[in-house]
Amino acid sequence: MSTAESTTTTADAQAFLRDFRSLSVIGETPGHGVDRQAATAADAQARAWFTSLAAQYGFRTEVDRTGNVFALLEWTPGAPYVLVGSHLDSQPTAGKYDGAYGVAAALHAGRRLAESTVPGEEPKYNLAVVDWFNEEGCRFAPSMMGSSVYTGKLPVEEALAIQDKQGTTVAQALEAIGHLGTGTGPTAAAYAEIHIEQGRSLEDTGITIGLVHSCWAAAKYSVTVHGEQAHTGSAVIADRKDALLGASMLVVLLRETAQAFSGAVLHTSVGQLDVYPNSPVVVPSRVDLVMDLRSADEEVLAAAQKLLHEGITRIESDANVTIDVQQSHAWGLNPYQPAGVDLARECADKLELSHAPVFTLAGHDSINMKDIVPTVMLFVPSVDGISHNEREFTHDDDACAGVDMLTEVVARLCRGELDGAK
Ligand code: HGY
Ligand code: MN
Ligand code: MN
C-alpha cells in the first residue's frame, strides 16, 4: 500500500470515484474486466459517458478527423490549449484502469480547475481534456494511433484506411459510431497524462506518484511465415513446409533472445498469432504474428534485432519456410522534458505525496505528445504490477491522490509554467 493520505473522503474525491465506477461497468466482461476495443459499440458507450459528463461540467466537445474526442474549456478565446487525458479504448479482456483512469482523472482535474477559476484570473492557456482514439492498437494496428495522427507521425489518410481482421477500415468503424469527425483538434501548448504504472516499482517501494522521466525504446514487427498446405496425416515429414512449426520456433527464439541479455534488460513476446487455414488436418501454409521487443538500452535493442535476424535465417532452413519481417511500429528512448519532471516533483511535495522518478515500459500517447510540446507523465501504483489483465487494480486512495496531483500539474501548465521546456 502506498503512503497516500486517505484522500477518498473529500466531495471531489467522491465525485471522481462515482464517475470512475460508472465508466468501469461499460463494456464489462464476465471476469469483471472490460472489452472496449477501438470504435466498437462499447467504446462508443464510453465516449458517450465522456461527452455527457464533460457537458455536465461545462465543457464543449468536438471530435477530430481521427476520432480523437476533445472536451474544451475556453477561458481566453484564441489561446492555445493545455491538453490533458489518455484513452478509453482497451485490450480485448483488459483491466478497468488502463487509459480509462487517466481520462476520468483528467475530466475531474478539468472540472476542479473550471470551478476554481474566477473571472479576471483566467490562466494563460485554455484547457482540453482528451480521449485519444485507439491507443491500444489491438483491433487496428499500430497502437497510439489517434495521437500519432495528431502529432504528425502517422498520415491521416493512412490511418483511416487501416483495416481490422474483418476488413473494416478505421474510417468505416468511426463512421459507424458517429465519431468520424473533422479538423485537427485544438492547438496544444503543453500536455499532461496520468496512468497506472502497469508495473510494480511504485507498489514495491510504497510510493504514490511516479514521475515518468523516459520511456523504454520499443520495436514491433509484423511477421508472415510462409509454408505450404499439406495433409497432416499423409504428407511425408521431410516434404513438409510447416508455417506453424516455423512460427513456433520464432516464438521460442524471441524468449531465448531476451534471456541472452541477462545483464541488460530486454523484454520480448509474441502476443498475436493467426494460423491459416487453421484446420486440424492441414499443415499450415501461413502464420501472421507480431513481435514486440522493448529495452531501456537502444544498443541492446539493436543487438537483439541482429541476433533475431541470424536466428530467422536458421529457422527458414530448419523448418523449410520463408519468413517476411516488416517493422510496424517503433519509438526511441527520448526523455520527457526534465523541467516537467521537476514541476511535477514540486507539485507532489506541495501535496505531501511520496514520489519517485520512473521509466515507462509501456507505450502511451504522451510518448507522441512529448515530441511536440512540453509534456508531464505521471503514474499511480498498480497492485502486483498487473495490467492488460482483468485483475488490474489501483487502490482508491492512490487513484484519488493521482487526481489531486494531476489537477495541481495542469493548473501550473495552464499558467504557462512549462513554456519553452526542452
Ligand atoms: O504499445 C504499448 O505499449 C501500449 O500499451 N499500446
Ligand atoms: Mn494505456
Ligand atoms: Mn494498454
Coordinates of C-alpha atoms and ligand atoms in Angstrom, one line a residue:
M1 CA 0.0 0.0 0.0
S2 CA 1.3 3.5 -0.8
T3 CA 1.8 6.3 1.6
A4 CA -1.0 8.5 0.1
E5 CA -3.0 10.2 2.8
S6 CA -6.6 8.9 2.8
T7 CA -7.8 11.3 0.1
T8 CA -11.0 9.5 -0.7
T9 CA -13.2 11.3 1.8
T10 CA -13.5 14.8 0.1
A11 CA -16.5 15.7 -2.0
D12 CA -14.2 16.0 -5.0
A13 CA -12.8 12.5 -4.4
Q14 CA -16.2 11.0 -4.0
A15 CA -17.4 12.7 -7.2
F16 CA -14.4 11.2 -9.1
L17 CA -14.9 7.7 -7.7
R18 CA -18.6 7.9 -8.6
D19 CA -17.8 8.8 -12.2
F20 CA -15.0 6.3 -12.5
R21 CA -17.2 3.5 -11.2
S22 CA -19.9 4.4 -13.8
L23 CA -17.2 4.2 -16.5
S24 CA -15.9 0.9 -15.2
V25 CA -19.1 -1.0 -15.9
I26 CA -19.2 0.0 -19.6
G27 CA -18.1 -3.0 -21.7
E28 CA -17.7 -5.1 -18.5
T29 CA -16.6 -8.7 -19.2
P30 CA -17.8 -11.8 -17.2
G31 CA -14.3 -11.7 -15.5
H32 CA -15.1 -8.2 -14.3
G33 CA -12.6 -6.5 -16.6
V34 CA -13.6 -4.6 -19.8
D35 CA -13.6 -5.1 -23.5
R36 CA -13.8 -1.7 -25.2
Q37 CA -11.8 -2.2 -28.3
A38 CA -11.4 0.9 -30.6
A39 CA -14.6 2.1 -32.3
T40 CA -16.7 -0.8 -31.1
A41 CA -20.1 -0.3 -29.5
A42 CA -18.6 -0.4 -26.0
D43 CA -16.0 2.2 -27.0
A44 CA -18.9 4.3 -28.3
Q45 CA -20.7 3.9 -25.0
A46 CA -17.5 5.0 -23.1
R47 CA -17.3 8.0 -25.4
A48 CA -20.9 8.9 -24.6
W49 CA -20.0 8.7 -20.9
F50 CA -17.2 11.1 -21.6
T51 CA -19.1 13.7 -23.7
S52 CA -22.2 13.7 -21.4
L53 CA -20.2 14.2 -18.2
A54 CA -18.0 16.8 -20.0
A55 CA -21.1 18.8 -21.0
Q56 CA -22.4 18.5 -17.4
Y57 CA -19.1 20.0 -16.2
G58 CA -19.3 22.9 -18.6
F59 CA -17.1 21.7 -21.5
R60 CA -17.8 21.9 -25.2
T61 CA -16.9 18.7 -27.0
E62 CA -15.6 18.1 -30.5
V63 CA -14.3 15.1 -32.5
D64 CA -11.3 15.4 -34.9
R65 CA -10.7 13.7 -38.2
T66 CA -9.2 10.6 -36.5
G67 CA -11.8 10.1 -33.8
N68 CA -9.9 11.9 -31.0
V69 CA -12.5 13.4 -28.7
F70 CA -11.7 16.8 -27.0
A71 CA -13.7 18.4 -24.2
L72 CA -12.8 22.1 -24.4
L73 CA -12.8 24.8 -21.7
E74 CA -12.1 28.2 -23.4
W75 CA -11.2 30.9 -20.8
T76 CA -9.3 33.0 -23.4
P77 CA -10.7 33.0 -26.9
G78 CA -7.9 32.2 -29.4
A79 CA -5.4 31.0 -26.9
P80 CA -3.8 27.6 -27.3
Y81 CA -4.9 24.7 -25.1
V82 CA -3.2 22.6 -22.4
L83 CA -4.3 19.0 -23.3
V84 CA -4.8 16.5 -20.5
G85 CA -6.1 13.0 -21.0
S86 CA -5.4 9.4 -22.0
H87 CA -7.5 6.7 -23.8
L88 CA -10.9 4.9 -23.2
D89 CA -10.2 2.1 -25.7
S90 CA -9.0 -1.2 -24.2
Q91 CA -7.5 -4.6 -25.0
P92 CA -10.0 -7.4 -25.5
T93 CA -10.1 -8.8 -22.0
A94 CA -8.5 -5.9 -20.1
G95 CA -8.5 -4.1 -16.8
K96 CA -10.7 -1.2 -15.8
Y97 CA -7.8 1.3 -15.2
D98 CA -5.5 1.2 -18.2
G99 CA -6.3 4.5 -20.0
A100 CA -9.7 4.9 -18.5
Y101 CA -8.4 6.1 -15.2
G102 CA -6.4 8.8 -16.9
V103 CA -9.4 10.1 -18.9
A104 CA -11.6 10.2 -15.8
A105 CA -8.8 11.8 -13.7
A106 CA -8.3 14.4 -16.5
L107 CA -12.0 15.2 -16.6
H108 CA -12.1 15.8 -12.9
A109 CA -8.9 17.8 -12.9
G110 CA -10.6 20.0 -15.6
R111 CA -13.8 20.2 -13.6
R112 CA -11.9 21.3 -10.4
L113 CA -10.0 23.9 -12.4
A114 CA -13.2 25.2 -14.1
E115 CA -14.9 25.6 -10.7
S116 CA -11.9 27.3 -9.1
T117 CA -11.0 29.8 -11.8
V118 CA -12.5 33.2 -11.0
P119 CA -13.3 35.9 -13.7
G120 CA -10.3 38.1 -14.1
E121 CA -7.9 35.4 -13.0
E122 CA -8.1 33.2 -16.1
P123 CA -4.9 31.3 -16.9
K124 CA -2.7 31.9 -20.0
Y125 CA -3.9 28.8 -21.8
N126 CA -7.3 27.1 -22.3
L127 CA -7.9 23.5 -21.3
A128 CA -8.8 20.4 -23.3
V129 CA -9.5 17.0 -21.9
V130 CA -8.8 14.4 -24.5
D131 CA -9.8 10.7 -25.2
W132 CA -7.2 9.6 -27.8
F133 CA -8.5 7.2 -30.4
N134 CA -7.1 3.6 -30.5
E135 CA -4.2 3.9 -28.1
E136 CA -4.2 0.1 -27.6
G137 CA -3.7 -0.9 -31.2
C138 CA -5.4 -4.3 -30.9
R139 CA -8.3 -4.0 -33.3
F140 CA -6.4 -1.6 -35.6
A141 CA -2.6 -1.6 -35.6
P142 CA -0.5 0.4 -34.8
S143 CA -1.1 1.5 -31.2
M144 CA -1.2 5.1 -30.1
M145 CA -3.0 5.8 -33.5
G146 CA -5.0 8.9 -32.7
S147 CA -2.1 10.8 -31.0
S148 CA 0.2 9.7 -33.8
V149 CA -2.0 11.4 -36.4
Y150 CA -2.4 14.4 -34.1
T151 CA 1.4 14.8 -33.7
G152 CA 2.0 14.3 -37.5
K153 CA 3.8 10.9 -37.0
L154 CA 1.1 9.0 -39.0
P155 CA -0.6 10.4 -42.1
V156 CA -4.4 10.6 -41.5
E157 CA -5.2 9.0 -44.9
E158 CA -3.0 6.0 -43.9
A159 CA -4.7 5.7 -40.5
L160 CA -8.2 5.9 -41.8
A161 CA -7.5 3.2 -44.4
I162 CA -6.1 0.6 -41.9
Q163 CA -8.4 -2.4 -41.6
D164 CA -9.3 -4.8 -38.8
K165 CA -9.4 -8.6 -39.3
Q166 CA -12.9 -8.4 -40.8
G167 CA -11.8 -5.8 -43.4
T168 CA -13.5 -2.9 -41.7
T169 CA -11.4 0.3 -42.1
V170 CA -10.8 2.8 -39.3
A171 CA -12.9 5.3 -41.3
Q172 CA -15.9 2.9 -41.6
A173 CA -15.7 2.0 -37.9
L174 CA -15.5 5.6 -36.7
E175 CA -18.4 6.5 -39.1
A176 CA -20.4 3.6 -37.7
I177 CA -20.2 5.1 -34.1
G178 CA -20.7 8.7 -35.4
H179 CA -17.1 9.7 -34.4
L180 CA -15.5 10.3 -37.8
G181 CA -15.0 14.0 -37.1
T182 CA -13.3 16.8 -38.9
G183 CA -10.5 19.1 -38.2
T184 CA -7.2 18.5 -36.5
G185 CA -8.2 19.3 -32.9
P186 CA -7.2 22.2 -30.7
T187 CA -3.6 23.7 -30.8
A188 CA -1.6 22.3 -27.9
A189 CA 0.7 24.4 -25.7
A190 CA 1.5 21.5 -23.3
Y191 CA 0.3 18.0 -22.4
A192 CA -0.2 16.0 -19.2
E193 CA -1.3 12.4 -18.7
I194 CA -1.7 10.2 -15.6
H195 CA -1.8 6.4 -16.0
I196 CA -1.5 3.3 -13.9
E197 CA 2.2 2.1 -13.8
Q198 CA 1.4 -1.3 -15.3
G199 CA 4.5 -2.5 -13.4
R200 CA 5.3 -2.9 -9.8
S201 CA 8.1 -0.5 -8.9
L202 CA 5.8 2.0 -7.1
E203 CA 3.9 -0.6 -5.2
D204 CA 7.1 -2.4 -4.2
T205 CA 8.6 0.8 -2.8
G206 CA 5.3 2.2 -1.3
I207 CA 5.5 5.3 -3.5
T208 CA 2.2 7.0 -4.5
I209 CA 3.3 9.1 -7.6
G210 CA 5.6 8.0 -10.4
L211 CA 7.4 10.9 -12.2
V212 CA 8.0 9.5 -15.6
H213 CA 11.3 10.8 -17.0
S214 CA 11.8 8.4 -20.0
C215 CA 10.2 5.6 -21.9
W216 CA 11.9 2.3 -22.8
A217 CA 12.6 2.0 -26.6
A218 CA 10.3 -0.3 -28.4
A219 CA 10.4 -2.1 -31.8
K220 CA 7.3 -4.1 -33.1
Y221 CA 7.4 -6.3 -36.2
S222 CA 4.6 -7.8 -38.3
V223 CA 5.9 -11.2 -39.4
T224 CA 4.5 -13.6 -42.0
V225 CA 5.8 -17.2 -42.1
H226 CA 5.1 -18.8 -45.5
G227 CA 4.9 -22.6 -45.8
E228 CA 2.7 -24.9 -47.9
Q229 CA -0.6 -26.7 -47.1
A230 CA -0.3 -30.5 -46.8
H231 CA -2.2 -33.3 -45.2
T232 CA -1.2 -33.6 -41.5
G233 CA -1.5 -37.4 -41.8
S234 CA -0.2 -38.5 -45.2
A235 CA 2.4 -35.9 -46.1
V236 CA 6.0 -37.1 -45.5
I237 CA 7.7 -35.1 -42.7
A238 CA 10.7 -34.3 -44.9
D239 CA 8.4 -32.8 -47.5
R240 CA 6.6 -30.5 -45.1
K241 CA 6.8 -26.7 -45.2
D242 CA 5.1 -26.2 -41.9
A243 CA 4.5 -22.5 -41.3
L244 CA 3.3 -23.1 -37.7
L245 CA 6.5 -25.0 -36.9
G246 CA 8.5 -22.0 -38.2
A247 CA 6.4 -19.6 -36.2
S248 CA 6.7 -21.7 -33.0
M249 CA 10.5 -21.7 -33.4
L250 CA 10.4 -17.9 -33.8
V251 CA 8.3 -17.5 -30.6
V252 CA 10.9 -19.6 -28.7
L253 CA 13.8 -17.7 -30.3
L254 CA 12.3 -14.4 -29.1
R255 CA 12.3 -15.6 -25.5
E256 CA 15.9 -17.0 -25.9
T257 CA 17.0 -13.6 -27.2
A258 CA 15.6 -11.9 -24.1
Q259 CA 17.5 -14.4 -21.9
A260 CA 20.7 -13.8 -23.9
F261 CA 20.7 -10.3 -22.5
S262 CA 20.7 -11.3 -18.8
G263 CA 22.9 -8.3 -17.9
A264 CA 20.9 -5.5 -19.5
V265 CA 17.2 -6.0 -19.8
L266 CA 15.3 -6.9 -22.9
H267 CA 11.6 -7.7 -22.9
T268 CA 10.2 -9.7 -25.8
S269 CA 7.0 -11.5 -26.7
V270 CA 4.7 -12.5 -29.5
G271 CA 1.1 -11.5 -28.4
Q272 CA -0.8 -12.0 -31.6
L273 CA -0.6 -15.1 -33.9
D274 CA -3.0 -16.2 -36.7
V275 CA -2.7 -19.5 -38.4
Y276 CA -4.0 -20.3 -41.9
P277 CA -6.0 -22.3 -42.7
N278 CA -6.2 -23.3 -39.1
S279 CA -7.7 -26.7 -39.8
P280 CA -6.9 -29.8 -37.7
V281 CA -5.9 -31.9 -40.7
V282 CA -4.0 -29.3 -42.7
V283 CA -0.3 -28.4 -42.3
P284 CA -0.5 -24.6 -42.0
S285 CA 0.7 -22.6 -45.1
R286 CA 0.8 -19.2 -43.4
V287 CA 1.2 -17.7 -40.0
D288 CA 0.9 -14.0 -39.3
L289 CA 2.3 -12.8 -35.9
V290 CA 3.5 -9.6 -34.2
M291 CA 6.9 -9.5 -32.3
D292 CA 7.3 -6.9 -29.6
L293 CA 10.8 -6.0 -28.3
R294 CA 11.5 -3.4 -25.6
S295 CA 14.6 -2.2 -23.8
A296 CA 15.9 0.8 -21.8
D297 CA 19.1 0.5 -23.9
E298 CA 18.8 1.2 -27.6
E299 CA 22.1 -0.7 -28.3
V300 CA 20.7 -3.8 -26.7
L301 CA 17.6 -3.4 -28.9
A302 CA 19.9 -3.1 -32.0
A303 CA 22.0 -6.1 -30.9
A304 CA 18.8 -8.2 -30.3
Q305 CA 17.5 -7.3 -33.8
K306 CA 20.8 -8.6 -35.2
L307 CA 20.5 -11.9 -33.2
L308 CA 17.0 -12.3 -34.3
H309 CA 17.9 -11.8 -38.0
E310 CA 20.5 -14.6 -37.7
G311 CA 18.0 -16.8 -35.9
I312 CA 15.4 -16.3 -38.5
T313 CA 17.7 -17.4 -41.3
R314 CA 18.3 -20.6 -39.3
I315 CA 14.6 -21.2 -38.8
E316 CA 13.9 -20.8 -42.5
S317 CA 16.3 -23.6 -43.3
D318 CA 15.4 -25.9 -40.4
A319 CA 11.6 -25.5 -40.9
N320 CA 11.8 -25.2 -44.7
V321 CA 9.7 -22.0 -44.7
T322 CA 10.3 -18.3 -45.7
I323 CA 9.8 -15.5 -43.2
D324 CA 8.9 -11.9 -44.1
V325 CA 9.6 -9.3 -41.3
Q326 CA 8.3 -5.7 -41.5
Q327 CA 8.8 -3.2 -38.7
S328 CA 5.3 -2.0 -37.8
H329 CA 5.9 0.5 -35.0
A330 CA 8.9 1.8 -33.0
W331 CA 9.8 4.6 -30.6
G332 CA 13.1 5.6 -29.1
L333 CA 14.2 6.4 -25.5
N334 CA 14.0 10.1 -26.0
P335 CA 13.2 11.5 -22.5
Y336 CA 10.3 13.7 -21.2
Q337 CA 11.3 17.4 -20.6
P338 CA 13.4 17.4 -17.3
A339 CA 11.7 20.7 -16.4
G340 CA 8.3 18.9 -16.5
V341 CA 9.6 16.2 -14.1
D342 CA 10.9 19.0 -11.8
L343 CA 7.5 20.8 -11.9
A344 CA 5.7 17.5 -11.1
R345 CA 8.1 16.9 -8.2
E346 CA 7.3 20.3 -6.7
C347 CA 3.5 19.5 -7.0
A348 CA 3.9 16.2 -5.3
D349 CA 5.9 17.8 -2.5
K350 CA 3.3 20.5 -2.1
L351 CA 0.6 17.8 -1.8
E352 CA 2.9 15.8 0.5
L353 CA 2.6 12.8 -1.8
S354 CA 5.5 10.3 -1.9
H355 CA 7.1 10.3 -5.4
A356 CA 10.0 8.8 -7.4
P357 CA 11.3 9.1 -11.0
V358 CA 10.4 6.1 -13.1
F359 CA 10.7 4.8 -16.7
T360 CA 7.6 3.9 -18.6
L361 CA 8.0 0.4 -20.2
A362 CA 4.5 0.6 -21.8
G363 CA 3.7 3.0 -24.7
H364 CA 1.4 6.0 -24.1
D365 CA 0.0 8.9 -26.1
S366 CA 2.4 11.1 -24.0
I367 CA 5.3 9.4 -25.9
N368 CA 4.0 11.1 -29.0
M369 CA 3.0 14.4 -27.4
K370 CA 6.4 14.9 -25.6
D371 CA 7.9 15.2 -29.1
I372 CA 5.8 18.3 -30.0
V373 CA 5.1 20.1 -26.7
P374 CA 6.3 20.1 -23.1
T375 CA 4.7 17.0 -21.5
V376 CA 4.3 15.7 -18.0
M377 CA 3.6 12.0 -17.5
L378 CA 2.6 10.6 -14.1
F379 CA 1.9 7.2 -12.7
V380 CA -0.1 5.8 -9.8
P381 CA 0.6 2.3 -8.4
S382 CA -0.7 -0.9 -10.0
V383 CA -1.4 -3.7 -7.4
D384 CA 1.1 -6.5 -8.1
G385 CA 2.0 -4.7 -11.3
I386 CA -0.8 -6.4 -13.1
S387 CA -2.1 -4.9 -16.4
H388 CA -3.7 -5.9 -19.7
N389 CA -5.5 -8.3 -17.4
E390 CA -9.0 -8.3 -15.8
R391 CA -7.3 -8.3 -12.4
E392 CA -5.8 -4.9 -12.9
F393 CA -6.3 -2.8 -9.8
T394 CA -5.4 0.5 -8.2
H395 CA -6.4 1.4 -4.6
D396 CA -8.9 4.3 -4.3
D397 CA -6.6 6.4 -2.2
D398 CA -3.9 6.2 -4.8
A399 CA -6.3 6.9 -7.6
C400 CA -7.7 10.0 -5.8
A401 CA -4.2 11.2 -4.9
G402 CA -3.4 11.0 -8.6
V403 CA -6.4 13.2 -9.4
D404 CA -5.1 15.8 -6.9
M405 CA -1.7 15.6 -8.4
L406 CA -2.9 16.0 -12.0
T407 CA -5.1 19.0 -11.0
E408 CA -2.1 20.7 -9.5
V409 CA 0.2 20.0 -12.5
V410 CA -2.4 21.1 -15.1
A411 CA -3.1 24.3 -13.2
R412 CA 0.6 25.2 -13.5
L413 CA 0.8 24.1 -17.2
C414 CA -2.3 26.4 -17.9
R415 CA -0.3 29.3 -16.3
G416 CA 2.5 28.6 -18.8
E417 CA 5.0 27.4 -16.3
L418 CA 6.4 24.8 -18.7
D419 CA 6.7 27.2 -21.7
G420 CA 9.9 26.7 -23.6
A421 CA 10.9 23.5 -21.8
K422 CA 13.2 21.3 -23.9
Ligands
HGY1 O1 2.2 -0.5 -27.1 C1 2.0 -0.2 -25.9 O2 2.9 -0.4 -25.1 C2 0.7 0.4 -25.5 O3 0.2 -0.2 -24.3 N1 -0.3 0.4 -26.5
MN2 MN -2.7 2.7 -21.6
MN3 MN -2.7 -0.7 -22.6

